[in-house]
XYZ file of C-alpha atoms in Angstrom:
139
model
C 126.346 79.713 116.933
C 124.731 83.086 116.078
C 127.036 85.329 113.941
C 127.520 88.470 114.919
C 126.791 91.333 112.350
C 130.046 93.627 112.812
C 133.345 93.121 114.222
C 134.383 92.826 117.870
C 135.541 96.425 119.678
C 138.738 97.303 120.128
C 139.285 100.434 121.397
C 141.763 102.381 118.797
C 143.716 103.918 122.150
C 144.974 100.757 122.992
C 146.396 99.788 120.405
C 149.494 101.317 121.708
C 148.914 100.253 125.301
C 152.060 98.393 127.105
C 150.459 95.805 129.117
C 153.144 94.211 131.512
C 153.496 90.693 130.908
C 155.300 90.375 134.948
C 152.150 89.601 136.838
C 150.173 87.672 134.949
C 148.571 84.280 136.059
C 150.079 80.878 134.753
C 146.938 80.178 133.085
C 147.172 83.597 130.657
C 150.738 83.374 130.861
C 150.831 80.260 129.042
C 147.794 81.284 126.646
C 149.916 84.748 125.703
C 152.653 81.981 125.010
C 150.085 80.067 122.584
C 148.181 82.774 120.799
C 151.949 84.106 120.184
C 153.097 79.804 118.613
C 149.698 80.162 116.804
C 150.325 83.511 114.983
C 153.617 81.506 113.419
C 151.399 79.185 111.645
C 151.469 79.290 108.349
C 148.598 78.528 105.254
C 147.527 75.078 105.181
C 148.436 74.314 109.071
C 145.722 71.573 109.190
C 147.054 69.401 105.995
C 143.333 70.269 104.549
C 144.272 74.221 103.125
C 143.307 75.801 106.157
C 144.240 79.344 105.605
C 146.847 81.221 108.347
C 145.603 83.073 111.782
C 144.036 86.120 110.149
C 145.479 89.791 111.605
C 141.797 90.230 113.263
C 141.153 87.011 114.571
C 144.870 87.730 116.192
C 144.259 91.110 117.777
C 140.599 90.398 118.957
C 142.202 87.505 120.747
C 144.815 89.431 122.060
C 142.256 91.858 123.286
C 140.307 89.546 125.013
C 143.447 87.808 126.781
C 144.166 92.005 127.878
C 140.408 91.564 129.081
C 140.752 88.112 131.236
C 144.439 89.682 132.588
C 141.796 91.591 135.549
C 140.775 87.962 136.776
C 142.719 86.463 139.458
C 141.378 83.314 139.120
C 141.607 82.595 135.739
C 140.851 78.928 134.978
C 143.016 76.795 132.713
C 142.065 77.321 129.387
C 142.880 75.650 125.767
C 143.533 77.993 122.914
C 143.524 76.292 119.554
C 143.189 77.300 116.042
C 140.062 76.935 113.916
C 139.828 76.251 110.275
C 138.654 79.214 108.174
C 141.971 81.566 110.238
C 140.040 81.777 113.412
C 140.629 80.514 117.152
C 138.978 78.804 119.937
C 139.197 79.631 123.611
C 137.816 76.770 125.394
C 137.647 75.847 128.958
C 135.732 73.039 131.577
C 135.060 73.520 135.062
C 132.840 70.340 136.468
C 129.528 70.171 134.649
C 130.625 73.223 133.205
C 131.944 74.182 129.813
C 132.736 77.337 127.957
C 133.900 77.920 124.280
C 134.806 80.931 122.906
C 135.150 81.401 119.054
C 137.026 84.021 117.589
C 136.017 84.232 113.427
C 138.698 85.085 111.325
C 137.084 88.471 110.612
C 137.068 89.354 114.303
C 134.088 88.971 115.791
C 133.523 86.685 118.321
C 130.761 83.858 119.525
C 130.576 82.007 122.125
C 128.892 78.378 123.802
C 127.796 77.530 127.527
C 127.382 74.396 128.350
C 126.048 73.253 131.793
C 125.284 69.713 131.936
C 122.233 69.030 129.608
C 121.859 72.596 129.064
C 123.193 74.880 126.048
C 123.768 78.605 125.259
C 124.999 80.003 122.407
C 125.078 83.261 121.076
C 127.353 86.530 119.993
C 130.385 88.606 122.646
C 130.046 92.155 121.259
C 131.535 93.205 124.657
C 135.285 92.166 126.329
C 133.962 92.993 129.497
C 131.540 90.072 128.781
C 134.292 87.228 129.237
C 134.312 88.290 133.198
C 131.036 87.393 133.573
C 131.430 84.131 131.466
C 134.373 83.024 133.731
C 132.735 84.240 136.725
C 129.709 81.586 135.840
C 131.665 79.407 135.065
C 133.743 78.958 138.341
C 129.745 78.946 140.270
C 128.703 75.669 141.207
């Protein structure tokens, strides 16, 4: 995957944004439920010295989770941790597959796969993961 040269945006005003946790789908529901198990993890989580969720990794995560709460029809997704202190978003819709890395020092990168086909590249932009989901969901 390409690495992205800065951190992923987070807009400093939200940080102390309330965002009901009432109405969201099962899908995010259950991921807000994960990312929250995850941050518990401690240093060497894997058995091979993996180091803890890092405090970016966490709240880029979080803010793309506050990005995917607009989408109705959010697919299942899987949400695991990465060695390094980063996580993985990851979901597969027919042919279809989409994995989302978060890097432990917050940026983000992400892999398309559609059948035979591959894309890979850097998410400077939340707003980005709509689109991804959106293809996704086309067939």
């Amino acid at each position: 995957m390409v690495a992205l040269a800065r951190p992923f945006p987070r807009d400093p005003s939200s940080w102390n944004q309330v965002i009901p946790l009432t109405d969201l789908s099962p899908s995010l529901d259950q991921a807000v439920d994960r990312l929250h198990e995850l941050s518990l993890l401690g240093d060497d989580w894997d058995g091979y010295g993996s180091p803890r969720i890092t405090t970016s990794a966490r709240e880029t995560a979080f803010a793309l989770l506050s990005t995917m709460r607009s989408y109705a029809a959010m697919p299942s997704m899987q949400l695991d941790p990465v060695s390094g202190g980063g996580l993985q978003f990851a979901w597969e819709f027919g042919p279809r597959g989409l994995e989302v890395e978060v890097l432990p020092n917050g940026c983000v990168e992400g892999l398309a796969v559609d059948g035979d086909q591959m894309t890979e590249g850097a998410l400077e932009d939340p707003r980005r993961m709509l689109e991804l989901l959106q293809w996704l969901l086309r067939s």
